[in-house]
Amino acid sequence: MAIEITINDTTHTLDVEPDMPLLWAIRDVAGLTGTKFGCGKALCGACTVHVDGQPVRSCSYPVSAAAGRNVTTIEGLSADGDHPVQVAWRALNVPQCGYCQSGQIMTAAALLERNPAPTRAEIDAAMSGNICRCGTYTRIRAAIERAAGGDS
Ligand code: FES
Ligand code: FES
């Protein structure tokens, strides 16, 4: 079945089954591997992308639900890695192994889009579904505060 999806401002016509997870389409069909597979059960957040600006777990989101919509992956968050969240991430050396980090960044960017000045509690609530096995949570929170214009 041909499904048309816009990924990072490029329209793709994908020959896929409608129930294929969006993550599969992004990685294996469109060839964008910045989005990671963690649990495959919507439990870890590693696969987070934006669909029409909203964060979704692409491992558990059928590709057909994204038809005609705008998908943004980590590769499309900014042209040169200069999104405020990415800048803050680099400034504070947030990643350890890095595996969870594209999902963390996409979740954080969506948070700041809907709430440009979140409280610490709001940050913790928004990020609570993104698991980091390396335990970088303190740096993640500090980087979000920095990106929001705080003084971390
Ligand atoms: S891989 Fe999608 S939430 Fe874990
Ligand atoms: S940086 Fe290793 S899992 Fe998060």
PDB file of C-alpha atoms and ligand atoms in Angstrom:
ATOM      1  CA  MET A   1       0.000   0.000   0.000  1.00  0.00           C
ATOM      2  CA  ALA A   2       1.369   3.440  -0.874  1.00  0.00           C
ATOM      3  CA  ILE A   3       1.306   5.890   2.020  1.00  0.00           C
ATOM      4  CA  GLU A   4       2.378   9.487   1.600  1.00  0.00           C
ATOM      5  CA  ILE A   5       4.095  11.057   4.575  1.00  0.00           C
ATOM      6  CA  THR A   6       6.091  14.225   4.945  1.00  0.00           C
ATOM      7  CA  ILE A   7       9.235  13.549   6.944  1.00  0.00           C
ATOM      8  CA  ASN A   8      11.432  16.527   7.774  1.00  0.00           C
ATOM      9  CA  ASP A   9       9.797  18.605   5.029  1.00  0.00           C
ATOM     10  CA  THR A  10      10.352  15.954   2.360  1.00  0.00           C
ATOM     11  CA  THR A  11       7.356  14.056   1.016  1.00  0.00           C
ATOM     12  CA  HIS A  12       7.854  10.295   0.873  1.00  0.00           C
ATOM     13  CA  THR A  13       5.584   7.810  -0.832  1.00  0.00           C
ATOM     14  CA  LEU A  14       6.195   4.610   1.092  1.00  0.00           C
ATOM     15  CA  ASP A  15       5.141   1.165  -0.130  1.00  0.00           C
ATOM     16  CA  VAL A  16       4.356  -0.336   3.264  1.00  0.00           C
ATOM     17  CA  GLU A  17       1.675  -2.210   5.157  1.00  0.00           C
ATOM     18  CA  PRO A  18      -0.630   0.242   6.951  1.00  0.00           C
ATOM     19  CA  ASP A  19       0.033  -1.346  10.335  1.00  0.00           C
ATOM     20  CA  MET A  20       3.802  -1.112  10.028  1.00  0.00           C
ATOM     21  CA  PRO A  21       5.149   0.859  13.001  1.00  0.00           C
ATOM     22  CA  LEU A  22       6.096   4.377  11.994  1.00  0.00           C
ATOM     23  CA  LEU A  23       9.554   3.688  13.462  1.00  0.00           C
ATOM     24  CA  TRP A  24      10.146   0.934  10.911  1.00  0.00           C
ATOM     25  CA  ALA A  25       9.112   3.221   8.078  1.00  0.00           C
ATOM     26  CA  ILE A  26      11.375   5.991   9.307  1.00  0.00           C
ATOM     27  CA  ARG A  27      14.420   3.793   9.831  1.00  0.00           C
ATOM     28  CA  ASP A  28      14.153   0.960   7.331  1.00  0.00           C
ATOM     29  CA  VAL A  29      12.223   2.533   4.472  1.00  0.00           C
ATOM     30  CA  ALA A  30      13.107   6.233   4.635  1.00  0.00           C
ATOM     31  CA  GLY A  31      16.617   5.441   5.912  1.00  0.00           C
ATOM     32  CA  LEU A  32      16.640   7.882   8.802  1.00  0.00           C
ATOM     33  CA  THR A  33      18.372   6.031  11.636  1.00  0.00           C
ATOM     34  CA  GLY A  34      18.649   8.769  14.240  1.00  0.00           C
ATOM     35  CA  THR A  35      15.438   7.557  15.846  1.00  0.00           C
ATOM     36  CA  LYS A  36      16.146   4.505  17.993  1.00  0.00           C
ATOM     37  CA  PHE A  37      14.391   1.262  18.827  1.00  0.00           C
ATOM     38  CA  GLY A  38      14.382   0.522  22.530  1.00  0.00           C
ATOM     39  CA  CYS A  39      11.477  -1.511  23.880  1.00  0.00           C
ATOM     40  CA  GLY A  40       9.021  -1.611  20.991  1.00  0.00           C
ATOM     41  CA  LYS A  41       6.167  -1.346  23.477  1.00  0.00           C
ATOM     42  CA  ALA A  42       5.769   2.412  24.044  1.00  0.00           C
ATOM     43  CA  LEU A  43       7.556   2.114  27.380  1.00  0.00           C
ATOM     44  CA  CYS A  44      10.942   3.809  26.996  1.00  0.00           C
ATOM     45  CA  GLY A  45      10.638   6.836  24.695  1.00  0.00           C
ATOM     46  CA  ALA A  46      13.741   6.065  22.618  1.00  0.00           C
ATOM     47  CA  CYS A  47      11.664   6.160  19.442  1.00  0.00           C
ATOM     48  CA  THR A  48      10.018   9.554  20.053  1.00  0.00           C
ATOM     49  CA  VAL A  49       9.341  11.714  16.997  1.00  0.00           C
ATOM     50  CA  HIS A  50       6.896  14.530  16.360  1.00  0.00           C
ATOM     51  CA  VAL A  51       3.732  14.115  14.306  1.00  0.00           C
ATOM     52  CA  ASP A  52       2.264  17.520  13.532  1.00  0.00           C
ATOM     53  CA  GLY A  53       4.353  18.835  16.401  1.00  0.00           C
ATOM     54  CA  GLN A  54       3.163  16.343  18.992  1.00  0.00           C
ATOM     55  CA  PRO A  55       5.548  13.774  20.481  1.00  0.00           C
ATOM     56  CA  VAL A  56       4.595  10.195  19.652  1.00  0.00           C
ATOM     57  CA  ARG A  57       6.129   6.788  20.328  1.00  0.00           C
ATOM     58  CA  SER A  58       6.861   5.750  16.779  1.00  0.00           C
ATOM     59  CA  CYS A  59       7.376   2.076  17.701  1.00  0.00           C
ATOM     60  CA  SER A  60       3.708   1.825  18.587  1.00  0.00           C
ATOM     61  CA  TYR A  61       2.208   4.236  16.078  1.00  0.00           C
ATOM     62  CA  PRO A  62       0.981   2.783  12.788  1.00  0.00           C
ATOM     63  CA  VAL A  63       2.490   4.394   9.748  1.00  0.00           C
ATOM     64  CA  SER A  64      -1.002   4.816   8.294  1.00  0.00           C
ATOM     65  CA  ALA A  65      -1.866   7.215  11.147  1.00  0.00           C
ATOM     66  CA  ALA A  66       0.866   9.535   9.893  1.00  0.00           C
ATOM     67  CA  ALA A  67      -0.453   9.636   6.318  1.00  0.00           C
ATOM     68  CA  GLY A  68      -0.748  13.186   5.083  1.00  0.00           C
ATOM     69  CA  ARG A  69       0.864  14.527   8.231  1.00  0.00           C
ATOM     70  CA  ASN A  70       4.197  16.095   9.065  1.00  0.00           C
ATOM     71  CA  VAL A  71       6.673  13.879  10.841  1.00  0.00           C
ATOM     72  CA  THR A  72       9.783  15.406  12.375  1.00  0.00           C
ATOM     73  CA  THR A  73      12.695  13.231  13.442  1.00  0.00           C
ATOM     74  CA  ILE A  74      15.904  14.205  15.197  1.00  0.00           C
ATOM     75  CA  GLU A  75      17.478  14.760  11.768  1.00  0.00           C
ATOM     76  CA  GLY A  76      14.897  17.428  10.993  1.00  0.00           C
ATOM     77  CA  LEU A  77      14.642  19.184  14.350  1.00  0.00           C
ATOM     78  CA  SER A  78      17.001  21.894  13.092  1.00  0.00           C
ATOM     79  CA  ALA A  79      19.091  22.535  10.018  1.00  0.00           C
ATOM     80  CA  ASP A  80      22.453  22.636  11.766  1.00  0.00           C
ATOM     81  CA  GLY A  81      21.927  21.142  15.192  1.00  0.00           C
ATOM     82  CA  ASP A  82      21.163  24.601  16.509  1.00  0.00           C
ATOM     83  CA  HIS A  83      17.791  24.024  18.131  1.00  0.00           C
ATOM     84  CA  PRO A  84      18.032  25.509  21.660  1.00  0.00           C
ATOM     85  CA  VAL A  85      17.605  22.047  23.153  1.00  0.00           C
ATOM     86  CA  GLN A  86      20.472  20.673  21.065  1.00  0.00           C
ATOM     87  CA  VAL A  87      22.675  23.650  21.967  1.00  0.00           C
ATOM     88  CA  ALA A  88      21.966  23.138  25.669  1.00  0.00           C
ATOM     89  CA  TRP A  89      22.578  19.396  25.351  1.00  0.00           C
ATOM     90  CA  ARG A  90      26.028  20.031  23.947  1.00  0.00           C
ATOM     91  CA  ALA A  91      26.841  22.761  26.458  1.00  0.00           C
ATOM     92  CA  LEU A  92      26.107  20.442  29.368  1.00  0.00           C
ATOM     93  CA  ASN A  93      27.470  17.246  27.767  1.00  0.00           C
ATOM     94  CA  VAL A  94      24.209  15.472  28.486  1.00  0.00           C
ATOM     95  CA  PRO A  95      24.649  12.131  26.672  1.00  0.00           C
ATOM     96  CA  GLN A  96      26.539   9.171  28.027  1.00  0.00           C
ATOM     97  CA  CYS A  97      26.086   6.192  25.662  1.00  0.00           C
ATOM     98  CA  GLY A  98      23.677   8.342  23.650  1.00  0.00           C
ATOM     99  CA  TYR A  99      21.161   5.661  22.779  1.00  0.00           C
ATOM    100  CA  CYS A 100      18.149   7.299  24.420  1.00  0.00           C
ATOM    101  CA  GLN A 101      19.119  10.822  23.561  1.00  0.00           C
ATOM    102  CA  SER A 102      17.311  11.512  20.308  1.00  0.00           C
ATOM    103  CA  GLY A 103      14.092  10.517  22.039  1.00  0.00           C
ATOM    104  CA  GLN A 104      14.956  12.662  25.036  1.00  0.00           C
ATOM    105  CA  ILE A 105      15.675  15.663  22.818  1.00  0.00           C
ATOM    106  CA  MET A 106      12.485  15.255  20.795  1.00  0.00           C
ATOM    107  CA  THR A 107      10.402  15.007  23.970  1.00  0.00           C
ATOM    108  CA  ALA A 108      12.138  18.048  25.452  1.00  0.00           C
ATOM    109  CA  ALA A 109      11.679  20.088  22.272  1.00  0.00           C
ATOM    110  CA  ALA A 110       7.962  19.299  22.225  1.00  0.00           C
ATOM    111  CA  LEU A 111       7.676  20.303  25.876  1.00  0.00           C
ATOM    112  CA  LEU A 112       9.284  23.703  25.261  1.00  0.00           C
ATOM    113  CA  GLU A 113       7.135  24.231  22.197  1.00  0.00           C
ATOM    114  CA  ARG A 114       3.953  23.950  24.251  1.00  0.00           C
ATOM    115  CA  ASN A 115       5.417  25.377  27.469  1.00  0.00           C
ATOM    116  CA  PRO A 116       8.414  27.671  26.905  1.00  0.00           C
ATOM    117  CA  ALA A 117       9.051  28.184  30.627  1.00  0.00           C
ATOM    118  CA  PRO A 118       8.300  24.915  32.400  1.00  0.00           C
ATOM    119  CA  THR A 119       8.759  24.485  36.106  1.00  0.00           C
ATOM    120  CA  ARG A 120      11.056  21.753  37.368  1.00  0.00           C
ATOM    121  CA  ALA A 121       7.999  19.666  38.200  1.00  0.00           C
ATOM    122  CA  GLU A 122       6.601  20.184  34.705  1.00  0.00           C
ATOM    123  CA  ILE A 123       9.922  19.120  33.188  1.00  0.00           C
ATOM    124  CA  ASP A 124      10.020  16.009  35.331  1.00  0.00           C
ATOM    125  CA  ALA A 125       6.436  15.143  34.427  1.00  0.00           C
ATOM    126  CA  ALA A 126       6.992  15.654  30.703  1.00  0.00           C
ATOM    127  CA  MET A 127      10.214  13.624  30.673  1.00  0.00           C
ATOM    128  CA  SER A 128       9.137  10.853  33.037  1.00  0.00           C
ATOM    129  CA  GLY A 129       8.345   8.434  30.214  1.00  0.00           C
ATOM    130  CA  ASN A 130      11.793   8.685  28.630  1.00  0.00           C
ATOM    131  CA  ILE A 131      14.103   6.113  30.144  1.00  0.00           C
ATOM    132  CA  CYS A 132      17.881   6.549  30.272  1.00  0.00           C
ATOM    133  CA  ARG A 133      19.797   3.472  31.302  1.00  0.00           C
ATOM    134  CA  CYS A 134      22.880   5.629  31.849  1.00  0.00           C
ATOM    135  CA  GLY A 135      21.060   7.823  34.356  1.00  0.00           C
ATOM    136  CA  THR A 136      21.617  11.188  32.714  1.00  0.00           C
ATOM    137  CA  TYR A 137      18.402  12.565  34.174  1.00  0.00           C
ATOM    138  CA  THR A 138      20.013  15.365  36.178  1.00  0.00           C
ATOM    139  CA  ARG A 139      21.811  16.706  33.112  1.00  0.00           C
ATOM    140  CA  ILE A 140      18.700  16.333  30.979  1.00  0.00           C
ATOM    141  CA  ARG A 141      16.703  18.459  33.403  1.00  0.00           C
ATOM    142  CA  ALA A 142      19.470  21.074  33.628  1.00  0.00           C
ATOM    143  CA  ALA A 143      19.725  21.264  29.842  1.00  0.00           C
ATOM    144  CA  ILE A 144      15.995  21.790  29.469  1.00  0.00           C
ATOM    145  CA  GLU A 145      16.140  24.576  32.042  1.00  0.00           C
ATOM    146  CA  ARG A 146      19.051  26.101  30.140  1.00  0.00           C
ATOM    147  CA  ALA A 147      17.222  25.847  26.821  1.00  0.00           C
ATOM    148  CA  ALA A 148      14.221  27.516  28.410  1.00  0.00           C
ATOM    149  CA  GLY A 149      16.409  30.453  29.422  1.00  0.00           C
ATOM    150  CA  GLY A 150      17.036  29.425  33.005  1.00  0.00           C
ATOM    151  CA  ASP A 151      20.430  29.665  34.660  1.00  0.00           C
ATOM    152  CA  SER A 152      21.455  26.035  35.022  1.00  0.00           C
TER     153      SER A 152
HETATM  154  S1  FES B   1      11.077   1.869  21.445  1.00  0.00           S
HETATM  155 FE1  FES B   1       9.252   3.023  21.393  1.00  0.00          FE
HETATM  156  S2  FES B   1       8.857   3.523  23.458  1.00  0.00           S
HETATM  157 FE2  FES B   1      10.562   2.158  23.552  1.00  0.00          FE
HETATM  158  S1  FES B   2      22.642   8.085  27.527  1.00  0.00           S
HETATM  159 FE1  FES B   2      22.758   5.909  27.590  1.00  0.00          FE
HETATM  160  S2  FES B   2      20.680   5.283  27.712  1.00  0.00           S
HETATM  161 FE2  FES B   2      20.600   7.422  27.956  1.00  0.00          FE
END
